[in-house]
Amino acid sequence: MLRYRICDQRDCSVWVELNRAFMREEVNDNEFWNEADKLTINEFRELFAEGMEANEHVKFLLFEEDEEPVGFANLMISFSVWSHGKVMIIDDFYFRPGERGRGNGRVAMQMIEEYAKEQGCRRIQLHAETTNPDAIEFYKAIGYMLADMKFCVKYLEKEV
């Protein structure tokens, strides 16, 4: 039975492993992602620690089946005038390849929606690359609308 929990410090290694697997898949599909898959394990650990410190606005969910990690979601809570309050942004959502097609994604999204309601969020938003038609069809099948918008990004140089 699929369940989720909010990550804590002991989940760093599994969070790093799952995020690295996700990035390897995404980079293979799309060259947009600024060599994010080239981060070292220590850099990933630093990202995890930074996210954990921002715990009011950033939540890392770990999905488990029979106490084995099978997926994750990286979430952010923001504010939107358009939504008249808080919104939950699903920045990353991933299940191991062997776990896909079994209904886990659908159940996990229902869990995320309930969690968002508990947090007082009025909308959930996410992005899916056009190079990932399976994800787009999945989100449409569970009731998400496609919005004809462009995702604009500018990478900033990190100060030394």
mmCIF file with all atom_site columns, C-alpha atoms in Angstrom:
data_model
loop_
_atom_site.group_PDB
_atom_site.id
_atom_site.type_symbol
_atom_site.label_atom_id
_atom_site.label_alt_id
_atom_site.label_comp_id
_atom_site.label_asym_id
_atom_site.label_entity_id
_atom_site.label_seq_id
_atom_site.pdbx_PDB_ins_code
_atom_site.Cartn_x
_atom_site.Cartn_y
_atom_site.Cartn_z
_atom_site.occupancy
_atom_site.B_iso_or_equiv
_atom_site.pdbx_formal_charge
_atom_site.auth_seq_id
_atom_site.auth_comp_id
_atom_site.auth_asym_id
_atom_site.auth_atom_id
_atom_site.pdbx_PDB_model_num
ATOM 1   C CA . MET A 1 1   ? 0.000  0.000  0.000   1.00 0.00 ? 1   MET A CA 1
ATOM 2   C CA . LEU A 1 2   ? 1.403  3.356  -1.032  1.00 0.00 ? 2   LEU A CA 1
ATOM 3   C CA . ARG A 1 3   ? 1.953  5.933  1.661   1.00 0.00 ? 3   ARG A CA 1
ATOM 4   C CA . TYR A 1 4   ? 3.848  9.182  1.913   1.00 0.00 ? 4   TYR A CA 1
ATOM 5   C CA . ARG A 1 5   ? 5.716  11.067 4.536   1.00 0.00 ? 5   ARG A CA 1
ATOM 6   C CA . ILE A 1 6   ? 7.490  14.376 4.708   1.00 0.00 ? 6   ILE A CA 1
ATOM 7   C CA . CYS A 1 7   ? 11.235 13.901 4.502   1.00 0.00 ? 7   CYS A CA 1
ATOM 8   C CA . ASP A 1 8   ? 13.433 14.542 7.475   1.00 0.00 ? 8   ASP A CA 1
ATOM 9   C CA . GLN A 1 9   ? 17.218 14.592 7.846   1.00 0.00 ? 9   GLN A CA 1
ATOM 10  C CA . ARG A 1 10  ? 17.519 10.788 7.781   1.00 0.00 ? 10  ARG A CA 1
ATOM 11  C CA . ASP A 1 11  ? 16.092 10.757 4.235   1.00 0.00 ? 11  ASP A CA 1
ATOM 12  C CA . CYS A 1 12  ? 18.946 12.679 2.632   1.00 0.00 ? 12  CYS A CA 1
ATOM 13  C CA . SER A 1 13  ? 20.574 9.684  0.895   1.00 0.00 ? 13  SER A CA 1
ATOM 14  C CA . VAL A 1 14  ? 17.367 8.292  -0.596  1.00 0.00 ? 14  VAL A CA 1
ATOM 15  C CA . TRP A 1 15  ? 16.227 11.784 -1.656  1.00 0.00 ? 15  TRP A CA 1
ATOM 16  C CA . VAL A 1 16  ? 19.578 12.347 -3.390  1.00 0.00 ? 16  VAL A CA 1
ATOM 17  C CA . GLU A 1 17  ? 19.416 8.941  -5.115  1.00 0.00 ? 17  GLU A CA 1
ATOM 18  C CA . LEU A 1 18  ? 15.848 9.459  -6.380  1.00 0.00 ? 18  LEU A CA 1
ATOM 19  C CA . ASN A 1 19  ? 16.500 13.024 -7.543  1.00 0.00 ? 19  ASN A CA 1
ATOM 20  C CA . ARG A 1 20  ? 19.629 11.961 -9.403  1.00 0.00 ? 20  ARG A CA 1
ATOM 21  C CA . ALA A 1 21  ? 17.701 9.166  -11.154 1.00 0.00 ? 21  ALA A CA 1
ATOM 22  C CA . PHE A 1 22  ? 14.979 11.658 -12.101 1.00 0.00 ? 22  PHE A CA 1
ATOM 23  C CA . MET A 1 23  ? 17.511 14.139 -13.466 1.00 0.00 ? 23  MET A CA 1
ATOM 24  C CA . ARG A 1 24  ? 19.262 11.472 -15.532 1.00 0.00 ? 24  ARG A CA 1
ATOM 25  C CA . GLU A 1 25  ? 15.936 10.648 -17.202 1.00 0.00 ? 25  GLU A CA 1
ATOM 26  C CA . GLU A 1 26  ? 15.029 14.290 -17.806 1.00 0.00 ? 26  GLU A CA 1
ATOM 27  C CA . VAL A 1 27  ? 18.413 15.261 -19.210 1.00 0.00 ? 27  VAL A CA 1
ATOM 28  C CA . ASN A 1 28  ? 18.193 12.354 -21.644 1.00 0.00 ? 28  ASN A CA 1
ATOM 29  C CA . ASP A 1 29  ? 14.847 13.732 -22.880 1.00 0.00 ? 29  ASP A CA 1
ATOM 30  C CA . ASN A 1 30  ? 15.654 17.424 -22.921 1.00 0.00 ? 30  ASN A CA 1
ATOM 31  C CA . GLU A 1 31  ? 18.902 19.385 -23.048 1.00 0.00 ? 31  GLU A CA 1
ATOM 32  C CA . PHE A 1 32  ? 17.315 22.409 -21.326 1.00 0.00 ? 32  PHE A CA 1
ATOM 33  C CA . TRP A 1 33  ? 18.260 21.579 -17.776 1.00 0.00 ? 33  TRP A CA 1
ATOM 34  C CA . ASN A 1 34  ? 21.621 23.345 -17.484 1.00 0.00 ? 34  ASN A CA 1
ATOM 35  C CA . GLU A 1 35  ? 23.666 20.255 -16.669 1.00 0.00 ? 35  GLU A CA 1
ATOM 36  C CA . ALA A 1 36  ? 21.776 19.762 -13.398 1.00 0.00 ? 36  ALA A CA 1
ATOM 37  C CA . ASP A 1 37  ? 22.588 16.061 -13.570 1.00 0.00 ? 37  ASP A CA 1
ATOM 38  C CA . LYS A 1 38  ? 26.287 16.909 -13.210 1.00 0.00 ? 38  LYS A CA 1
ATOM 39  C CA . LEU A 1 39  ? 25.930 17.866 -9.546  1.00 0.00 ? 39  LEU A CA 1
ATOM 40  C CA . THR A 1 40  ? 28.068 15.853 -7.156  1.00 0.00 ? 40  THR A CA 1
ATOM 41  C CA . ILE A 1 41  ? 26.515 13.859 -4.347  1.00 0.00 ? 41  ILE A CA 1
ATOM 42  C CA . ASN A 1 42  ? 27.795 16.464 -1.874  1.00 0.00 ? 42  ASN A CA 1
ATOM 43  C CA . GLU A 1 43  ? 26.132 19.252 -3.886  1.00 0.00 ? 43  GLU A CA 1
ATOM 44  C CA . PHE A 1 44  ? 22.869 17.285 -3.809  1.00 0.00 ? 44  PHE A CA 1
ATOM 45  C CA . ARG A 1 45  ? 23.251 16.850 -0.053  1.00 0.00 ? 45  ARG A CA 1
ATOM 46  C CA . GLU A 1 46  ? 23.703 20.627 0.269   1.00 0.00 ? 46  GLU A CA 1
ATOM 47  C CA . LEU A 1 47  ? 20.523 21.179 -1.759  1.00 0.00 ? 47  LEU A CA 1
ATOM 48  C CA . PHE A 1 48  ? 18.642 18.801 0.513   1.00 0.00 ? 48  PHE A CA 1
ATOM 49  C CA . ALA A 1 49  ? 19.887 20.657 3.607   1.00 0.00 ? 49  ALA A CA 1
ATOM 50  C CA . GLU A 1 50  ? 18.943 24.021 2.073   1.00 0.00 ? 50  GLU A CA 1
ATOM 51  C CA . GLY A 1 51  ? 15.450 22.751 1.265   1.00 0.00 ? 51  GLY A CA 1
ATOM 52  C CA . MET A 1 52  ? 15.021 21.326 4.743   1.00 0.00 ? 52  MET A CA 1
ATOM 53  C CA . GLU A 1 53  ? 15.895 24.733 6.230   1.00 0.00 ? 53  GLU A CA 1
ATOM 54  C CA . ALA A 1 54  ? 13.131 26.356 4.149   1.00 0.00 ? 54  ALA A CA 1
ATOM 55  C CA . ASN A 1 55  ? 10.586 23.991 5.691   1.00 0.00 ? 55  ASN A CA 1
ATOM 56  C CA . GLU A 1 56  ? 7.757  26.535 5.800   1.00 0.00 ? 56  GLU A CA 1
ATOM 57  C CA . HIS A 1 57  ? 7.746  26.907 2.026   1.00 0.00 ? 57  HIS A CA 1
ATOM 58  C CA . VAL A 1 58  ? 9.479  23.760 0.755   1.00 0.00 ? 58  VAL A CA 1
ATOM 59  C CA . LYS A 1 59  ? 8.330  20.215 1.396   1.00 0.00 ? 59  LYS A CA 1
ATOM 60  C CA . PHE A 1 60  ? 9.979  17.037 0.210   1.00 0.00 ? 60  PHE A CA 1
ATOM 61  C CA . LEU A 1 61  ? 7.589  14.079 0.143   1.00 0.00 ? 61  LEU A CA 1
ATOM 62  C CA . LEU A 1 62  ? 8.825  10.516 -0.011  1.00 0.00 ? 62  LEU A CA 1
ATOM 63  C CA . PHE A 1 63  ? 6.453  7.845  -1.337  1.00 0.00 ? 63  PHE A CA 1
ATOM 64  C CA . GLU A 1 64  ? 6.936  4.338  0.001   1.00 0.00 ? 64  GLU A CA 1
ATOM 65  C CA . GLU A 1 65  ? 5.436  0.955  -0.664  1.00 0.00 ? 65  GLU A CA 1
ATOM 66  C CA . ASP A 1 66  ? 6.102  -1.755 1.916   1.00 0.00 ? 66  ASP A CA 1
ATOM 67  C CA . GLU A 1 67  ? 8.536  0.690  3.544   1.00 0.00 ? 67  GLU A CA 1
ATOM 68  C CA . GLU A 1 68  ? 10.632 0.858  0.353   1.00 0.00 ? 68  GLU A CA 1
ATOM 69  C CA . PRO A 1 69  ? 11.089 4.284  -1.292  1.00 0.00 ? 69  PRO A CA 1
ATOM 70  C CA . VAL A 1 70  ? 9.473  4.258  -4.738  1.00 0.00 ? 70  VAL A CA 1
ATOM 71  C CA . GLY A 1 71  ? 9.112  7.959  -5.555  1.00 0.00 ? 71  GLY A CA 1
ATOM 72  C CA . PHE A 1 72  ? 9.177  11.537 -4.385  1.00 0.00 ? 72  PHE A CA 1
ATOM 73  C CA . ALA A 1 73  ? 7.674  14.973 -4.874  1.00 0.00 ? 73  ALA A CA 1
ATOM 74  C CA . ASN A 1 74  ? 9.428  18.282 -4.311  1.00 0.00 ? 74  ASN A CA 1
ATOM 75  C CA . LEU A 1 75  ? 6.791  20.852 -3.397  1.00 0.00 ? 75  LEU A CA 1
ATOM 76  C CA . MET A 1 76  ? 6.770  24.583 -2.793  1.00 0.00 ? 76  MET A CA 1
ATOM 77  C CA . ILE A 1 77  ? 4.089  26.737 -1.238  1.00 0.00 ? 77  ILE A CA 1
ATOM 78  C CA . SER A 1 78  ? 3.680  30.196 -2.702  1.00 0.00 ? 78  SER A CA 1
ATOM 79  C CA . PHE A 1 79  ? 1.051  32.923 -2.873  1.00 0.00 ? 79  PHE A CA 1
ATOM 80  C CA . SER A 1 80  ? -1.074 33.893 -5.865  1.00 0.00 ? 80  SER A CA 1
ATOM 81  C CA . VAL A 1 81  ? -3.409 36.823 -6.208  1.00 0.00 ? 81  VAL A CA 1
ATOM 82  C CA . TRP A 1 82  ? -5.055 34.915 -9.073  1.00 0.00 ? 82  TRP A CA 1
ATOM 83  C CA . SER A 1 83  ? -5.883 32.055 -6.717  1.00 0.00 ? 83  SER A CA 1
ATOM 84  C CA . HIS A 1 84  ? -6.784 34.339 -3.824  1.00 0.00 ? 84  HIS A CA 1
ATOM 85  C CA . GLY A 1 85  ? -4.276 32.731 -1.515  1.00 0.00 ? 85  GLY A CA 1
ATOM 86  C CA . LYS A 1 86  ? -1.692 30.013 -1.216  1.00 0.00 ? 86  LYS A CA 1
ATOM 87  C CA . VAL A 1 87  ? -0.777 27.682 -4.065  1.00 0.00 ? 87  VAL A CA 1
ATOM 88  C CA . MET A 1 88  ? 1.173  24.483 -4.066  1.00 0.00 ? 88  MET A CA 1
ATOM 89  C CA . ILE A 1 89  ? 3.718  24.083 -6.828  1.00 0.00 ? 89  ILE A CA 1
ATOM 90  C CA . ILE A 1 90  ? 4.812  20.566 -7.688  1.00 0.00 ? 90  ILE A CA 1
ATOM 91  C CA . ASP A 1 91  ? 8.322  21.220 -8.892  1.00 0.00 ? 91  ASP A CA 1
ATOM 92  C CA . ASP A 1 92  ? 9.339  17.584 -9.273  1.00 0.00 ? 92  ASP A CA 1
ATOM 93  C CA . PHE A 1 93  ? 7.299  14.385 -9.227  1.00 0.00 ? 93  PHE A CA 1
ATOM 94  C CA . TYR A 1 94  ? 8.975  11.049 -9.868  1.00 0.00 ? 94  TYR A CA 1
ATOM 95  C CA . PHE A 1 95  ? 8.454  7.341  -9.493  1.00 0.00 ? 95  PHE A CA 1
ATOM 96  C CA . ARG A 1 96  ? 11.032 4.686  -10.241 1.00 0.00 ? 96  ARG A CA 1
ATOM 97  C CA . PRO A 1 97  ? 10.437 3.216  -13.724 1.00 0.00 ? 97  PRO A CA 1
ATOM 98  C CA . GLY A 1 98  ? 9.353  -0.172 -12.314 1.00 0.00 ? 98  GLY A CA 1
ATOM 99  C CA . GLU A 1 99  ? 6.666  1.540  -10.227 1.00 0.00 ? 99  GLU A CA 1
ATOM 100 C CA . ARG A 1 100 ? 4.969  3.298  -13.129 1.00 0.00 ? 100 ARG A CA 1
ATOM 101 C CA . GLY A 1 101 ? 1.752  2.125  -14.745 1.00 0.00 ? 101 GLY A CA 1
ATOM 102 C CA . ARG A 1 102 ? 0.485  0.547  -11.521 1.00 0.00 ? 102 ARG A CA 1
ATOM 103 C CA . GLY A 1 103 ? -1.676 3.409  -10.262 1.00 0.00 ? 103 GLY A CA 1
ATOM 104 C CA . ASN A 1 104 ? 0.897  4.759  -7.802  1.00 0.00 ? 104 ASN A CA 1
ATOM 105 C CA . GLY A 1 105 ? 1.142  8.121  -9.558  1.00 0.00 ? 105 GLY A CA 1
ATOM 106 C CA . ARG A 1 106 ? -2.617 8.624  -9.431  1.00 0.00 ? 106 ARG A CA 1
ATOM 107 C CA . VAL A 1 107 ? -2.740 7.710  -5.718  1.00 0.00 ? 107 VAL A CA 1
ATOM 108 C CA . ALA A 1 108 ? 0.272  9.924  -4.982  1.00 0.00 ? 108 ALA A CA 1
ATOM 109 C CA . MET A 1 109 ? -1.320 12.895 -6.739  1.00 0.00 ? 109 MET A CA 1
ATOM 110 C CA . GLN A 1 110 ? -4.478 12.401 -4.660  1.00 0.00 ? 110 GLN A CA 1
ATOM 111 C CA . MET A 1 111 ? -2.287 12.431 -1.549  1.00 0.00 ? 111 MET A CA 1
ATOM 112 C CA . ILE A 1 112 ? -0.584 15.627 -2.699  1.00 0.00 ? 112 ILE A CA 1
ATOM 113 C CA . GLU A 1 113 ? -3.969 17.244 -3.347  1.00 0.00 ? 113 GLU A CA 1
ATOM 114 C CA . GLU A 1 114 ? -5.154 16.347 0.164   1.00 0.00 ? 114 GLU A CA 1
ATOM 115 C CA . TYR A 1 115 ? -1.905 17.621 1.640   1.00 0.00 ? 115 TYR A CA 1
ATOM 116 C CA . ALA A 1 116 ? -2.303 20.896 -0.292  1.00 0.00 ? 116 ALA A CA 1
ATOM 117 C CA . LYS A 1 117 ? -5.813 21.323 1.109   1.00 0.00 ? 117 LYS A CA 1
ATOM 118 C CA . GLU A 1 118 ? -4.500 20.687 4.633   1.00 0.00 ? 118 GLU A CA 1
ATOM 119 C CA . GLN A 1 119 ? -1.937 23.442 4.042   1.00 0.00 ? 119 GLN A CA 1
ATOM 120 C CA . GLY A 1 120 ? -4.697 25.859 2.983   1.00 0.00 ? 120 GLY A CA 1
ATOM 121 C CA . CYS A 1 121 ? -3.711 25.911 -0.675  1.00 0.00 ? 121 CYS A CA 1
ATOM 122 C CA . ARG A 1 122 ? -6.315 26.951 -3.202  1.00 0.00 ? 122 ARG A CA 1
ATOM 123 C CA . ARG A 1 123 ? -4.559 25.691 -6.330  1.00 0.00 ? 123 ARG A CA 1
ATOM 124 C CA . ILE A 1 124 ? -1.944 23.185 -7.406  1.00 0.00 ? 124 ILE A CA 1
ATOM 125 C CA . GLN A 1 125 ? 0.252  23.926 -10.365 1.00 0.00 ? 125 GLN A CA 1
ATOM 126 C CA . LEU A 1 126 ? 3.045  22.083 -12.095 1.00 0.00 ? 126 LEU A CA 1
ATOM 127 C CA . HIS A 1 127 ? 4.912  22.039 -15.351 1.00 0.00 ? 127 HIS A CA 1
ATOM 128 C CA . ALA A 1 128 ? 5.603  19.147 -17.698 1.00 0.00 ? 128 ALA A CA 1
ATOM 129 C CA . GLU A 1 129 ? 8.023  19.368 -20.581 1.00 0.00 ? 129 GLU A CA 1
ATOM 130 C CA . THR A 1 130 ? 6.611  18.931 -24.069 1.00 0.00 ? 130 THR A CA 1
ATOM 131 C CA . THR A 1 131 ? 9.274  16.242 -24.499 1.00 0.00 ? 131 THR A CA 1
ATOM 132 C CA . ASN A 1 132 ? 7.407  14.168 -21.902 1.00 0.00 ? 132 ASN A CA 1
ATOM 133 C CA . PRO A 1 133 ? 4.028  13.368 -23.502 1.00 0.00 ? 133 PRO A CA 1
ATOM 134 C CA . ASP A 1 134 ? 3.387  10.500 -21.066 1.00 0.00 ? 134 ASP A CA 1
ATOM 135 C CA . ALA A 1 135 ? 3.467  12.942 -18.140 1.00 0.00 ? 135 ALA A CA 1
ATOM 136 C CA . ILE A 1 136 ? 1.190  15.381 -19.957 1.00 0.00 ? 136 ILE A CA 1
ATOM 137 C CA . GLU A 1 137 ? -1.357 12.648 -20.706 1.00 0.00 ? 137 GLU A CA 1
ATOM 138 C CA . PHE A 1 138 ? -1.154 11.432 -17.110 1.00 0.00 ? 138 PHE A CA 1
ATOM 139 C CA . TYR A 1 139 ? -1.898 14.884 -15.685 1.00 0.00 ? 139 TYR A CA 1
ATOM 140 C CA . LYS A 1 140 ? -4.756 15.415 -18.121 1.00 0.00 ? 140 LYS A CA 1
ATOM 141 C CA . ALA A 1 141 ? -6.225 12.004 -17.213 1.00 0.00 ? 141 ALA A CA 1
ATOM 142 C CA . ILE A 1 142 ? -6.371 12.949 -13.525 1.00 0.00 ? 142 ILE A CA 1
ATOM 143 C CA . GLY A 1 143 ? -8.100 16.274 -14.128 1.00 0.00 ? 143 GLY A CA 1
ATOM 144 C CA . TYR A 1 144 ? -5.334 18.815 -14.650 1.00 0.00 ? 144 TYR A CA 1
ATOM 145 C CA . MET A 1 145 ? -5.890 21.412 -17.364 1.00 0.00 ? 145 MET A CA 1
ATOM 146 C CA . LEU A 1 146 ? -3.202 22.415 -19.793 1.00 0.00 ? 146 LEU A CA 1
ATOM 147 C CA . ALA A 1 147 ? -2.529 26.146 -19.722 1.00 0.00 ? 147 ALA A CA 1
ATOM 148 C CA . ASP A 1 148 ? -0.986 27.656 -22.814 1.00 0.00 ? 148 ASP A CA 1
ATOM 149 C CA . MET A 1 149 ? 1.864  29.465 -21.101 1.00 0.00 ? 149 MET A CA 1
ATOM 150 C CA . LYS A 1 150 ? 5.597  29.615 -21.521 1.00 0.00 ? 150 LYS A CA 1
ATOM 151 C CA . PHE A 1 151 ? 7.938  28.633 -18.719 1.00 0.00 ? 151 PHE A CA 1
ATOM 152 C CA . CYS A 1 152 ? 10.588 31.356 -18.650 1.00 0.00 ? 152 CYS A CA 1
ATOM 153 C CA . VAL A 1 153 ? 13.914 30.754 -16.948 1.00 0.00 ? 153 VAL A CA 1
ATOM 154 C CA . LYS A 1 154 ? 17.047 32.741 -16.365 1.00 0.00 ? 154 LYS A CA 1
ATOM 155 C CA . TYR A 1 155 ? 19.886 30.992 -14.575 1.00 0.00 ? 155 TYR A CA 1
ATOM 156 C CA . LEU A 1 156 ? 21.757 33.245 -12.196 1.00 0.00 ? 156 LEU A CA 1
ATOM 157 C CA . GLU A 1 157 ? 25.413 32.864 -11.442 1.00 0.00 ? 157 GLU A CA 1
ATOM 158 C CA . LYS A 1 158 ? 26.019 31.749 -7.893  1.00 0.00 ? 158 LYS A CA 1
ATOM 159 C CA . GLU A 1 159 ? 28.077 34.221 -5.915  1.00 0.00 ? 159 GLU A CA 1
ATOM 160 C CA . VAL A 1 160 ? 31.360 32.836 -4.646  1.00 0.00 ? 160 VAL A CA 1
#
